[in-house]
Every structure is written in C-alpha cells, then in structure tokens.
Amino acid sequence: MPPLLELVGITKRYPGIVANQDVSLAVQPGEIQALLGENGAGKSTLMKIVYGLARPDEGEIRWQGELVVENSPVLARKRGIGMVFQHFTLFETLTVAENIALGLEPGNAGSDLEGRIRELSRHYGLAVAPQAPVWSLSVGERQRVEIVRCLLQSPRLLIMDEPTSVLTPQEADGLFATLRRLAAEGCAVLYISHKLEEIQALCHAATVLRAGKVVARCDPTRETARSLAALMIGKAPPEIEHRPAESDGPVVLSVADLSLPSVDPHGTALKRVSFSLRAGEILGVAGVAGNGQRELLRALSGEDARAPAGAITLAGQPAGNLDPKRRRALGLAFVPEERLGRGAAPKLSLTLNALLTGKRQSLTRAGLIRQGAVERRATEIVRRFDVRTPGIQAEAGSLSGGNLQKFIVGRELYDGPKLLIAAHPTWGVDVGAATLIREEMLALRDRGGSVLLFSEELDELFLLSDRIAVMFHGMLSPPAPVRQLTPESVGLLMGGAGFEGGVGLAQAH
Amino acid sequence: MGDELSTAIAVIAATLRAGTPLVFAAIGELVAERAGVLNLGIEGMMLVGAVVGFMVAASTGLTPLGFVAAALAGMGAAAIYGALALNLMTNQVATGLALAIFGAGLAAFLGQSWVGIPLPGMALPFPETLRSIPVAGPILFGHDWLVYLSLLTVAGVAFFLHRTRGGLILRAVGENQESAHALGYPVLRIRWLATLFGGAMAGIGGGYLSLIYTPQWAENMTAGRGWIALALVVFATWRPWRVLLGAYVFGGVTILGLQIQAAGIAINSNLVAMTPYLATIIVLVLISRDATRIRLHTPASLARPFHPEA
Ligand SMILES: Nc1ncnc2c1ncn2[C@@H]1O[C@H](COP(=O)(O)OP(=O)(O)OP(=O)(O)O)[C@@H](O)[C@H]1O
Ligand SMILES: [Mg+2]
C-alpha cells in the first residue's frame, strides 16, 4: 500500500534563506509522526506546503501514491487534511461557535452546533464556551478552539503545529488520548512540538530537520529527551539547576484587593486579587487558561487601566490607572500573550519593533529616530538571544514562531528591567533557546530584578519560581514558597480546591 | 390642524424619498466593506448608474428597465475597480478615488445630450384605495417601489450577514483574510461578489435620483451623496439598520432645511445645505460610541490587499 502522504525532494526558498532543502518523508495511515527541529528549521513551512498555503520551488507531493499537481487549502481539505496552526487562524470578532462552523463543511455545521461543540469539547477534555467571542479568550483557550475545530472535521491526515504550546498538561493528556484513538481508526498525524516528552509518549516515528534539511529519522520511543534534543540542535542543552531564593528586598509590585469586572461579558472578573513581589524574586502564576490570567495581565500592563490607582503599586507609586507607557517609565517590561499584534507589529521590521518598547531616551532624539542606535540594539538582541533571521530588516511576521518569541523576550530583557511581567515567555521556543531565556530570567533575578511569570507549564514554573500562586475563577491563591509545593498540590489548586466555593465552581464549569 | 397634519405626512414622505438613494448606496458599500473591500468610488458609480438608467428609461419609456440598466452600469464601474484593486492589488484608496473622478467624468460625457429631457413617471405600487386611508394610508402605502425595495434590501442584508452561512463567510473574509483562505474560502471570489453588489446598489441609488427623485439628468446631480454614503457606513459602525437610520436623518434634515427656506425664514442657504451632513454624522457618532462594539463590527482586513501566497 502506498503511504498516505509522501513528500519527495521538497525545496522552498525565501529571500535570504532556504526554509526547506530537498526534504523527503512519508506518512502511513494510522501513524503518528513527529517533525522535530529547532526554531526556524522549516517545520511550519513544510506543513504549509502540504496544506497548500505555500508552493514548493522544487519537489513533489504524493497523496495516496498519486502526484498532487495542484494544491490549495481548498483542495487539501477536500483530500481530508486538517491543520492546527502554530499562529491560530481564528476570527477574533466572531464567537467560538461561528469560528467552528466556518471550519466545517456546510452540511456538517447543521443544527445544534453549540450542543455538539459542548459535548465534543468535554469529550476531548478541552473546554470551550460556544458563545464567547474569540477576542475575549486567552491564548490557551484559543488553542483549544483551534484544536476542537480541526478535530470536528474528521480528517484523514491531521497536521498539528505545536498544538499544546499553551495547554496545561491535563489538557494535553486529553488531546493525546484523542489522537491515539484517531490513529487507531486509521487517521495519520504529523505532529510538531518542542516538548520532547510529548513526542516520546505519543509518536511512532520522528523526522528531524536542521536548517531546512532532514538530518535524522528515529524511533522516539527508543530515545531520551536529551538524545532527541541532541539530534535537533547538535548537542544536548545544559541543564538548568533549580535554585529558589528567598528575597527580603523592597516590594517592587504590589496588588491590593484588586477586583475588576471583565470588559467582556464572557470574560472572567478579577476577585480581590492580592499579592506582592519583591526585588530579586520570581513569582509564578499557575492556572488553567481562562481563569482570569488574561484579565490580570491586562490590568497589570496598563492595557486595562480601569483599576483604582491604589490597587496596583509599581515601584512605590500608585499605578492602577496609569497607561502602559507610564508604567514602562516606572521600570516595567512586559511580554504579552500574543506575539503577533500585541508583542510585535507583524508588518514592521525587527529594527522598528525593537524601537517600539525600548527605553526611548537613547533611541530617539528630539522626536527623530536614531537609526544607528536602533539598529545596534536590534542586532544585539538578535545576537544575544540567538534569533535566526536573514537580517534585522526582516518583517517580524516572517520570522518562525519561536524566533519571534525569542526576539520579543530579548527586547524586553535587554535593558535589564526592574520588573518583567511575562506570559508564556518560552511559548514555541526550542529546548536550547528555552534554556537561554530561562537563564536570562534567573540572571535578572540574581541581579535584583523581579519577574512575574504566567505559564501553563508547571515544569517551567517549578524550575524558575521562588514562590507560586494559582489563579482560579478570577481569584488568586496566596503565593507559597516553592519548597512547600508539589506539582500535585498546585494541580489541586488549579482545580479549585482550597478556593472559596472552589470545587463547586469547577464542577459547574 | 388638518393642514399641519398633511404637512407632517408630506415631510415624512419627502424624508424617505430623500434618504432612499443613500440607503441603496450605503447598504451596497456596507456589504463590500464587510468583505474587506474599501471602494471609495461610490459617487462615480452612482453617477454612471444615474446617467445610464436615465438614457435607457428615456429612450424606451420604461422606468423599471432604467433601474435594471442603472444597476448593471454601477456593476460595470465596480468591475473596473475590482479588476484593479482586487486582481492587480492596486491601492484600494487610490483606486476608489480614481473611480469617483472617472465615473463623474464619464457620466457627464454620456449625458451631454440628455440634459433637460423629461421622463415618464413610474406607477405607485399600492392602489388609490389603500393610499387614501387617512394618515396610515400615505405613510404606509404612499411611496414608490424603490422606497419599499430599499427597506427590503436593508432587511435582506441584515438577515444575510447575521443569520446565514454565506453572511458568516463574508464577514470572516473581511475580518481575517489569511484565516479565511487557510480554511479554504475563496477570498477573491467573495470580494468580487461583494464589490459587484456594492456597484449595483450604488447604481440603483444613482438611478433613483435621475429617474424618480428629480426626475431629470443633470451633471453631478448626486451632489456628494456618494461621499456621505461612505461616511454613513463608517459612522453606523457597519450595521445595516443604523445605516438606514443615518440615511433618514440625512433625508429628514435636508427636507427640514427646504421647508424652513420655503417658509421664508432667513437663514444662510449654505448653512442649510451643510446641516444634513453634519447632523447625520453627529447622530451616528452619538449612537455608536461604544468602543468595544466598534471594534466588534469593524472589518479588520478592510482595504488590505490579498494575495493567496503571502
Ligand atoms: N513568509 C515568509 N517570508 C520570509 N521568510 C519566511 C517566511 N516564512 C518562513 N520564513 C523563514 O523560513 C524559515 C523557516 O521558518 P518556519 O516557520 O518553517 O520554522 P519552524 O521550524 O516552524 O520554527 P518554529 O519552531 O520557531 O516555529 C525561517 O528562517 C523563517 O524566517
Ligand atoms: Mg513553526
């Protein structure tokens, strides 16, 4: 039997870079195959070629043994290919149900779509609220929608480009169960992830790309996470040692009894959130996406400046009602949830994106941009954080997901801020670069800076944080020193145990 | 008393008539913009529709045929825009402006020998017996075909956009073209259809001016209504019923101004001519202030060129 999908000698060039070079691979029905590679290795590009979003310069695609002459998303979908995109393809102003309906065949969308969405999302372990508009959702919730929409298409080949990058471990486990069942029914899966434990647990085979070329094929069940990492980046990344500290420095950020209704009727209201963060400390915020993290981030960054001035104190100043610019002037640096649109302007060059949040004094003079200084800064960020790009004039939107993330985090860390608030700072970043970013955050702390770290990844939180707090239904648990916590105890808190009315709320959800 | 009542009824009727060309032009533009196409050439499409409709109606004696011709002419003008802005990806703003100027010139050229020619009227849809019911008769049944058609169009567009799958797809294309493409929707074809619909509606709006409202052909007879239609769509935050309301505010203030002048009250006539534009925008800004709602209804891909492999 011919493979379901076969790629032969695919080459794709972009200005200044060869994204794929002579790549061949084959996928059998029922097989879950991993595609591994560091940031910018060409994984997403290859998948876009299969899905008809990019045209290869050379090479052939064969579907069930037959040469694919013409390709486009329409045709790919007709063949039964479904794709979960690294950068979600959702419509912000439409509701979850409308977004999902758009992903289905006309006849399939039919009556009681909402009921079906609810039922299936529960079945998959990926809760989504059909009536919520997508713009009000956090990235984790968006990722759930993107996945549920794709699964509802009942595809024959599933392409998943980092589907679990912002899911909690429990959600990811639910997804894996679903994928295994689909594979048992004969669906093939092409799976991209930087979480190597996932690859080992889930995939039957792996193809490793480096700089656009296939450098290895292996059976991931026979490898270790470290040996897989070594295949990807040439050497195993250094281990970060866990070194929690107890800080008695001055309080840099304090939030007192912050209650804030959500701007959106489907959002989560913040309920009496209180915590304080000292200089030289990393405070981790855990929680299932959609429990108010997005709202808290917006209130802290200044995007939502409705809070009473005194509810948030930043560097000793009441800051609840200040705009983002003033807060940055007080020493705040911020890595937002969405990298395209909030973290970076996709159509602007890296140089200009470096200017956007840099301390402007040194980058502008009398309102004019000091081109040389900005370019030096962009070059320095690219070098220090190992951003793979043809040059600093490249549009931010043309970078691979992980490389853009490195750039944004690098830009925020560049000045050595007093306080860094970071949401998923290692989202989609490969193992080597994740280590780099984590070391930089620890170094910031050791120099007396503070970090407020929002993450869905418990491993990351436990690795970096000195104290951890958990968000649940808009409430925040009192931060506890990491020594007193275990992943299990945090998991329980995430499920609502220990919160006022918690378990009941969780079940009603 | 009876006199005042009949004046009021006449004002209402005149308001609807003055608003109708705007309703057509703006609802067409609304559909185009919801699909992400910013066609600034409404004024040109209206004028081409007005002159072609007039020529056909005057030479055949058939006003309904005139409207069909007006719609087709508007579509033709929109097709020029589509070929340039959608296929060749010229800048939408510049192309629309060019279409506005080109359409006005073309219409003036075509209409040279048709100025001042009278037209046969068009029968009213409802019989005399209904129209002569006191008060309700003239308000409900007293208008011409096109007033009713415009209302049906607004209702139809509102229904289509928010209650049908086709409307959902159209909004999706205007909201995020890359995602729509990735989900397998033919972005260009949908934009073409929306553009043609916009052209047809602008053509009918123009035709209404030359075939019923005036009814005569005169150069530049749209007098900026194409531009106000454009503003209506934006200030009505892309919602059909608000467009209708805005158009009638415009019509009402226009008629009031005329009434005031007719009553011999001394007001600067330029001021009178200016007021409807100002009043319409003020009213629409006041009812559409909610920032969240604006964000929810603004087509995010508006005026962005689309290439399937970007
Ligand atoms: N549209 C584009 N224009 C120019 N260059 C591009 C474009 N898309 C991708 N590239 C380049 O191609 C290379 C491969 O990118 P790709 O997105 O496939 O990487 P990736 O393996 O998916 O990385 P990541 O793990 O960070 O998502 C990168 O160097 C990127 O800059
Ligand atoms: Mg990628």
PDB file of N, CA, C and O in Angstrom, chain A residues 12 51-55 73-74 77 85 88-94 98 101-106 109 135 149 342, chain B residues 162 165 168-169 171-173 175-186 292 295-298 304 308-310:
ATOM      1  N   LYS A  12      12.103  24.845  -0.603  1.00  0.00           N
ATOM      2  CA  LYS A  12      11.386  26.111  -0.570  1.00  0.00           C
ATOM      3  C   LYS A  12      12.341  27.219  -0.162  1.00  0.00           C
ATOM      4  O   LYS A  12      13.001  27.124   0.872  1.00  0.00           O
ATOM      5  N   TYR A  51      -0.298  21.611   3.107  1.00  0.00           N
ATOM      6  CA  TYR A  51      -1.659  22.113   3.225  1.00  0.00           C
ATOM      7  C   TYR A  51      -2.016  23.100   2.098  1.00  0.00           C
ATOM      8  O   TYR A  51      -3.120  23.597   2.021  1.00  0.00           O
ATOM      9  N   GLY A  52      -1.080  23.381   1.217  1.00  0.00           N
ATOM     10  CA  GLY A  52      -1.397  24.224   0.068  1.00  0.00           C
ATOM     11  C   GLY A  52      -1.292  25.718   0.339  1.00  0.00           C
ATOM     12  O   GLY A  52      -1.746  26.517  -0.474  1.00  0.00           O
ATOM     13  N   LEU A  53      -0.707  26.095   1.476  1.00  0.00           N
ATOM     14  CA  LEU A  53      -0.589  27.529   1.773  1.00  0.00           C
ATOM     15  C   LEU A  53       0.697  28.128   1.216  1.00  0.00           C
ATOM     16  O   LEU A  53       0.821  29.330   1.088  1.00  0.00           O
ATOM     17  N   ALA A  54       1.652  27.267   0.930  1.00  0.00           N
ATOM     18  CA  ALA A  54       2.889  27.742   0.315  1.00  0.00           C
ATOM     19  C   ALA A  54       3.212  26.776  -0.824  1.00  0.00           C
ATOM     20  O   ALA A  54       2.862  25.594  -0.758  1.00  0.00           O
ATOM     21  N   ARG A  55       3.823  27.303  -1.869  1.00  0.00           N
ATOM     22  CA  ARG A  55       4.133  26.449  -3.017  1.00  0.00           C
ATOM     23  C   ARG A  55       5.617  26.102  -2.981  1.00  0.00           C
ATOM     24  O   ARG A  55       6.455  26.985  -2.837  1.00  0.00           O
ATOM     25  N   PRO A  73      -5.471  25.274  -0.001  1.00  0.00           N
ATOM     26  CA  PRO A  73      -6.188  24.819   1.200  1.00  0.00           C
ATOM     27  C   PRO A  73      -7.511  24.146   0.863  1.00  0.00           C
ATOM     28  O   PRO A  73      -7.882  23.147   1.481  1.00  0.00           O
ATOM     29  N   VAL A  74      -8.218  24.670  -0.139  1.00  0.00           N
ATOM     30  CA  VAL A  74      -9.497  24.053  -0.515  1.00  0.00           C
ATOM     31  C   VAL A  74      -9.276  22.593  -0.900  1.00  0.00           C
ATOM     32  O   VAL A  74      -9.974  21.690  -0.426  1.00  0.00           O
ATOM     33  N   ARG A  77      -8.119  20.344   1.967  1.00  0.00           N
ATOM     34  CA  ARG A  77      -9.229  19.987   2.850  1.00  0.00           C
ATOM     35  C   ARG A  77     -10.127  18.942   2.200  1.00  0.00           C
ATOM     36  O   ARG A  77     -10.651  18.060   2.871  1.00  0.00           O
ATOM     37  N   PHE A  85      -2.915  25.356  13.353  1.00  0.00           N
ATOM     38  CA  PHE A  85      -1.822  26.252  13.019  1.00  0.00           C
ATOM     39  C   PHE A  85      -1.085  26.735  14.256  1.00  0.00           C
ATOM     40  O   PHE A  85      -1.679  26.926  15.313  1.00  0.00           O
ATOM     41  N   PHE A  88      -2.691  30.847  15.355  1.00  0.00           N
ATOM     42  CA  PHE A  88      -4.067  30.415  15.155  1.00  0.00           C
ATOM     43  C   PHE A  88      -4.737  31.147  13.997  1.00  0.00           C
ATOM     44  O   PHE A  88      -4.480  32.308  13.734  1.00  0.00           O
ATOM     45  N   THR A  89      -5.641  30.438  13.332  1.00  0.00           N
ATOM     46  CA  THR A  89      -6.407  31.052  12.249  1.00  0.00           C
ATOM     47  C   THR A  89      -7.837  31.237  12.717  1.00  0.00           C
ATOM     48  O   THR A  89      -8.760  30.682  12.135  1.00  0.00           O
ATOM     49  N   LEU A  90      -7.995  32.030  13.759  1.00  0.00           N
ATOM     50  CA  LEU A  90      -9.333  32.276  14.282  1.00  0.00           C
ATOM     51  C   LEU A  90      -9.772  33.688  13.900  1.00  0.00           C
ATOM     52  O   LEU A  90      -8.953  34.537  13.572  1.00  0.00           O
ATOM     53  N   PHE A  91     -11.080  33.895  13.967  1.00  0.00           N
ATOM     54  CA  PHE A  91     -11.637  35.206  13.657  1.00  0.00           C
ATOM     55  C   PHE A  91     -12.027  35.862  14.969  1.00  0.00           C
ATOM     56  O   PHE A  91     -12.941  35.419  15.652  1.00  0.00           O
ATOM     57  N   GLU A  92     -11.313  36.938  15.316  1.00  0.00           N
ATOM     58  CA  GLU A  92     -11.442  37.499  16.650  1.00  0.00           C
ATOM     59  C   GLU A  92     -12.841  37.996  16.980  1.00  0.00           C
ATOM     60  O   GLU A  92     -13.308  37.860  18.091  1.00  0.00           O
ATOM     61  N   THR A  93     -13.509  38.621  16.012  1.00  0.00           N
ATOM     62  CA  THR A  93     -14.784  39.242  16.360  1.00  0.00           C
ATOM     63  C   THR A  93     -15.934  38.233  16.322  1.00  0.00           C
ATOM     64  O   THR A  93     -17.041  38.557  16.706  1.00  0.00           O
ATOM     65  N   LEU A  94     -15.668  37.038  15.841  1.00  0.00           N
ATOM     66  CA  LEU A  94     -16.738  36.041  15.790  1.00  0.00           C
ATOM     67  C   LEU A  94     -16.712  35.179  17.045  1.00  0.00           C
ATOM     68  O   LEU A  94     -15.700  35.087  17.728  1.00  0.00           O
ATOM     69  N   GLU A  98     -19.224  30.289  15.871  1.00  0.00           N
ATOM     70  CA  GLU A  98     -19.107  30.736  14.477  1.00  0.00           C
ATOM     71  C   GLU A  98     -17.770  30.329  13.894  1.00  0.00           C
ATOM     72  O   GLU A  98     -17.675  29.902  12.735  1.00  0.00           O
ATOM     73  N   ALA A 101     -18.019  26.701  13.122  1.00  0.00           N
ATOM     74  CA  ALA A 101     -18.886  26.471  11.957  1.00  0.00           C
ATOM     75  C   ALA A 101     -18.131  26.765  10.665  1.00  0.00           C
ATOM     76  O   ALA A 101     -18.269  26.065   9.672  1.00  0.00           O
ATOM     77  N   LEU A 102     -17.290  27.796  10.691  1.00  0.00           N
ATOM     78  CA  LEU A 102     -16.537  28.152   9.482  1.00  0.00           C
ATOM     79  C   LEU A 102     -15.546  27.064   9.091  1.00  0.00           C
ATOM     80  O   LEU A 102     -15.157  26.972   7.935  1.00  0.00           O
ATOM     81  N   GLY A 103     -15.153  26.257  10.053  1.00  0.00           N
ATOM     82  CA  GLY A 103     -14.196  25.205   9.741  1.00  0.00           C
ATOM     83  C   GLY A 103     -14.841  23.923   9.253  1.00  0.00           C
ATOM     84  O   GLY A 103     -14.149  22.987   8.886  1.00  0.00           O
ATOM     85  N   LEU A 104     -16.165  23.869   9.275  1.00  0.00           N
ATOM     86  CA  LEU A 104     -16.853  22.635   8.900  1.00  0.00           C
ATOM     87  C   LEU A 104     -17.469  22.732   7.519  1.00  0.00           C
ATOM     88  O   LEU A 104     -17.704  23.822   7.009  1.00  0.00           O
ATOM     89  N   GLU A 105     -17.745  21.585   6.942  1.00  0.00           N
ATOM     90  CA  GLU A 105     -18.463  21.562   5.672  1.00  0.00           C
ATOM     91  C   GLU A 105     -19.866  22.104   5.910  1.00  0.00           C
ATOM     92  O   GLU A 105     -20.435  21.908   6.989  1.00  0.00           O
ATOM     93  N   PRO A 106     -20.466  22.767   4.886  1.00  0.00           N
ATOM     94  CA  PRO A 106     -21.780  23.381   5.086  1.00  0.00           C
ATOM     95  C   PRO A 106     -22.810  22.419   5.689  1.00  0.00           C
ATOM     96  O   PRO A 106     -23.461  22.753   6.672  1.00  0.00           O
ATOM     97  N   ALA A 109     -22.265  21.626   9.503  1.00  0.00           N
ATOM     98  CA  ALA A 109     -22.396  22.630  10.551  1.00  0.00           C
ATOM     99  C   ALA A 109     -23.753  22.529  11.222  1.00  0.00           C
ATOM    100  O   ALA A 109     -23.875  22.692  12.428  1.00  0.00           O
ATOM    101  N   TRP A 135     -12.107  37.197  20.663  1.00  0.00           N
ATOM    102  CA  TRP A 135     -11.176  38.241  21.136  1.00  0.00           C
ATOM    103  C   TRP A 135     -11.096  38.279  22.650  1.00  0.00           C
ATOM    104  O   TRP A 135     -10.123  38.764  23.206  1.00  0.00           O
ATOM    105  N   ARG A 149     -11.939  22.703  16.526  1.00  0.00           N
ATOM    106  CA  ARG A 149     -12.419  22.925  15.163  1.00  0.00           C
ATOM    107  C   ARG A 149     -11.807  21.919  14.204  1.00  0.00           C
ATOM    108  O   ARG A 149     -12.473  21.372  13.334  1.00  0.00           O
ATOM    109  N   ARG A 342       0.202  41.970  19.496  1.00  0.00           N
ATOM    110  CA  ARG A 342       0.442  42.639  20.781  1.00  0.00           C
ATOM    111  C   ARG A 342       1.930  42.719  21.090  1.00  0.00           C
ATOM    112  O   ARG A 342       2.427  43.743  21.497  1.00  0.00           O
TER     113      ARG A 342
ATOM    114  N   HIS B 162     -26.095  38.292   9.285  1.00  0.00           N
ATOM    115  CA  HIS B 162     -26.052  37.764  10.649  1.00  0.00           C
ATOM    116  C   HIS B 162     -26.776  36.451  10.846  1.00  0.00           C
ATOM    117  O   HIS B 162     -26.669  35.844  11.902  1.00  0.00           O
ATOM    118  N   ARG B 165     -25.124  31.336   6.574  1.00  0.00           N
ATOM    119  CA  ARG B 165     -23.739  30.878   6.473  1.00  0.00           C
ATOM    120  C   ARG B 165     -22.954  31.735   5.491  1.00  0.00           C
ATOM    121  O   ARG B 165     -21.801  32.075   5.717  1.00  0.00           O
ATOM    122  N   LEU B 168     -21.878  34.778   7.193  1.00  0.00           N
ATOM    123  CA  LEU B 168     -20.790  34.476   8.128  1.00  0.00           C
ATOM    124  C   LEU B 168     -19.462  34.401   7.377  1.00  0.00           C
ATOM    125  O   LEU B 168     -18.441  34.951   7.810  1.00  0.00           O
ATOM    126  N   ILE B 169     -19.501  33.746   6.219  1.00  0.00           N
ATOM    127  CA  ILE B 169     -18.274  33.610   5.433  1.00  0.00           C
ATOM    128  C   ILE B 169     -17.806  34.981   4.950  1.00  0.00           C
ATOM    129  O   ILE B 169     -16.623  35.315   5.014  1.00  0.00           O
ATOM    130  N   ARG B 171     -18.329  37.879   6.335  1.00  0.00           N
ATOM    131  CA  ARG B 171     -17.746  38.618   7.466  1.00  0.00           C
ATOM    132  C   ARG B 171     -16.368  38.063   7.813  1.00  0.00           C
ATOM    133  O   ARG B 171     -15.449  38.801   8.164  1.00  0.00           O
ATOM    134  N   ALA B 172     -16.249  36.738   7.725  1.00  0.00           N
ATOM    135  CA  ALA B 172     -14.962  36.114   8.045  1.00  0.00           C
ATOM    136  C   ALA B 172     -13.881  36.617   7.090  1.00  0.00           C
ATOM    137  O   ALA B 172     -12.762  36.902   7.499  1.00  0.00           O
ATOM    138  N   VAL B 173     -14.223  36.733   5.817  1.00  0.00           N
ATOM    139  CA  VAL B 173     -13.257  37.203   4.835  1.00  0.00           C
ATOM    140  C   VAL B 173     -12.829  38.633   5.133  1.00  0.00           C
ATOM    141  O   VAL B 173     -11.662  39.000   4.999  1.00  0.00           O
ATOM    142  N   GLU B 175     -12.866  40.010   8.058  1.00  0.00           N
ATOM    143  CA  GLU B 175     -12.244  40.074   9.379  1.00  0.00           C
ATOM    144  C   GLU B 175     -10.795  39.588   9.335  1.00  0.00           C
ATOM    145  O   GLU B 175      -9.909  40.207   9.889  1.00  0.00           O
ATOM    146  N   ASN B 176     -10.554  38.476   8.680  1.00  0.00           N
ATOM    147  CA  ASN B 176      -9.205  37.920   8.677  1.00  0.00           C
ATOM    148  C   ASN B 176      -9.005  37.117   7.395  1.00  0.00           C
ATOM    149  O   ASN B 176      -9.346  35.946   7.307  1.00  0.00           O
ATOM    150  N   GLN B 177      -8.447  37.771   6.404  1.00  0.00           N
ATOM    151  CA  GLN B 177      -8.371  37.148   5.086  1.00  0.00           C
ATOM    152  C   GLN B 177      -7.453  35.928   5.073  1.00  0.00           C
ATOM    153  O   GLN B 177      -7.749  34.940   4.406  1.00  0.00           O
ATOM    154  N   GLU B 178      -6.368  35.993   5.823  1.00  0.00           N
ATOM    155  CA  GLU B 178      -5.448  34.854   5.818  1.00  0.00           C
ATOM    156  C   GLU B 178      -6.129  33.620   6.416  1.00  0.00           C
ATOM    157  O   GLU B 178      -6.017  32.521   5.873  1.00  0.00           O
ATOM    158  N   SER B 179      -6.839  33.817   7.522  1.00  0.00           N
ATOM    159  CA  SER B 179      -7.520  32.681   8.136  1.00  0.00           C
ATOM    160  C   SER B 179      -8.594  32.138   7.212  1.00  0.00           C
ATOM    161  O   SER B 179      -8.758  30.930   7.074  1.00  0.00           O
ATOM    162  N   ALA B 180      -9.349  33.035   6.585  1.00  0.00           N
ATOM    163  CA  ALA B 180     -10.405  32.582   5.683  1.00  0.00           C
ATOM    164  C   ALA B 180      -9.797  31.757   4.552  1.00  0.00           C
ATOM    165  O   ALA B 180     -10.307  30.700   4.181  1.00  0.00           O
ATOM    166  N   HIS B 181      -8.685  32.229   4.040  1.00  0.00           N
ATOM    167  CA  HIS B 181      -8.006  31.491   2.977  1.00  0.00           C
ATOM    168  C   HIS B 181      -7.535  30.135   3.488  1.00  0.00           C
ATOM    169  O   HIS B 181      -7.709  29.103   2.827  1.00  0.00           O
ATOM    170  N   ALA B 182      -6.967  30.134   4.680  1.00  0.00           N
ATOM    171  CA  ALA B 182      -6.460  28.878   5.235  1.00  0.00           C
ATOM    172  C   ALA B 182      -7.582  27.876   5.475  1.00  0.00           C
ATOM    173  O   ALA B 182      -7.361  26.675   5.432  1.00  0.00           O
ATOM    174  N   LEU B 183      -8.783  28.375   5.709  1.00  0.00           N
ATOM    175  CA  LEU B 183      -9.897  27.457   5.913  1.00  0.00           C
ATOM    176  C   LEU B 183     -10.537  27.064   4.584  1.00  0.00           C
ATOM    177  O   LEU B 183     -11.546  26.377   4.550  1.00  0.00           O
ATOM    178  N   GLY B 184      -9.957  27.535   3.491  1.00  0.00           N
ATOM    179  CA  GLY B 184     -10.437  27.093   2.186  1.00  0.00           C
ATOM    180  C   GLY B 184     -11.541  27.948   1.594  1.00  0.00           C
ATOM    181  O   GLY B 184     -12.285  27.474   0.737  1.00  0.00           O
ATOM    182  N   TYR B 185     -11.663  29.201   2.033  1.00  0.00           N
ATOM    183  CA  TYR B 185     -12.667  30.055   1.402  1.00  0.00           C
ATOM    184  C   TYR B 185     -12.037  30.897   0.299  1.00  0.00           C
ATOM    185  O   TYR B 185     -10.932  31.405   0.466  1.00  0.00           O
ATOM    186  N   PRO B 186     -12.759  31.024  -0.824  1.00  0.00           N
ATOM    187  CA  PRO B 186     -12.208  31.768  -1.960  1.00  0.00           C
ATOM    188  C   PRO B 186     -12.303  33.266  -1.713  1.00  0.00           C
ATOM    189  O   PRO B 186     -13.271  33.922  -2.119  1.00  0.00           O
ATOM    190  N   THR B 292     -16.007  49.024  22.403  1.00  0.00           N
ATOM    191  CA  THR B 292     -15.991  47.576  22.216  1.00  0.00           C
ATOM    192  C   THR B 292     -16.818  47.194  21.004  1.00  0.00           C
ATOM    193  O   THR B 292     -16.436  46.357  20.188  1.00  0.00           O
ATOM    194  N   ARG B 295     -15.147  47.989  17.748  1.00  0.00           N
ATOM    195  CA  ARG B 295     -14.113  47.012  17.463  1.00  0.00           C
ATOM    196  C   ARG B 295     -14.727  45.710  16.950  1.00  0.00           C
ATOM    197  O   ARG B 295     -14.192  45.057  16.061  1.00  0.00           O
ATOM    198  N   LEU B 296     -15.888  45.355  17.501  1.00  0.00           N
ATOM    199  CA  LEU B 296     -16.508  44.100  17.095  1.00  0.00           C
ATOM    200  C   LEU B 296     -17.048  44.156  15.682  1.00  0.00           C
ATOM    201  O   LEU B 296     -17.215  43.139  15.034  1.00  0.00           O
ATOM    202  N   HIS B 297     -17.363  45.349  15.208  1.00  0.00           N
ATOM    203  CA  HIS B 297     -18.013  45.429  13.901  1.00  0.00           C
ATOM    204  C   HIS B 297     -17.100  45.935  12.805  1.00  0.00           C
ATOM    205  O   HIS B 297     -17.474  45.937  11.645  1.00  0.00           O
ATOM    206  N   THR B 298     -15.925  46.403  13.173  1.00  0.00           N
ATOM    207  CA  THR B 298     -15.023  46.907  12.139  1.00  0.00           C
ATOM    208  C   THR B 298     -14.339  45.743  11.429  1.00  0.00           C
ATOM    209  O   THR B 298     -13.715  44.915  12.074  1.00  0.00           O
ATOM    210  N   ARG B 304      -7.059  45.871   2.924  1.00  0.00           N
ATOM    211  CA  ARG B 304      -5.770  45.181   2.813  1.00  0.00           C
ATOM    212  C   ARG B 304      -5.772  44.315   1.574  1.00  0.00           C
ATOM    213  O   ARG B 304      -6.677  43.526   1.367  1.00  0.00           O
ATOM    214  N   PRO B 308      -2.965  35.105  -2.358  1.00  0.00           N
ATOM    215  CA  PRO B 308      -3.100  33.788  -1.737  1.00  0.00           C
ATOM    216  C   PRO B 308      -1.808  33.261  -1.141  1.00  0.00           C
ATOM    217  O   PRO B 308      -1.825  32.469  -0.216  1.00  0.00           O
ATOM    218  N   GLU B 309      -0.668  33.663  -1.668  1.00  0.00           N
ATOM    219  CA  GLU B 309       0.567  33.141  -1.089  1.00  0.00           C
ATOM    220  C   GLU B 309       1.424  34.278  -0.569  1.00  0.00           C
ATOM    221  O   GLU B 309       2.381  34.691  -1.202  1.00  0.00           O
ATOM    222  N   ALA B 310       1.043  34.809   0.577  1.00  0.00           N
ATOM    223  CA  ALA B 310       1.780  35.967   1.094  1.00  0.00           C
ATOM    224  C   ALA B 310       2.772  35.533   2.155  1.00  0.00           C
ATOM    225  O   ALA B 310       2.623  34.495   2.744  1.00  0.00           O
TER     226      ALA B 310
END
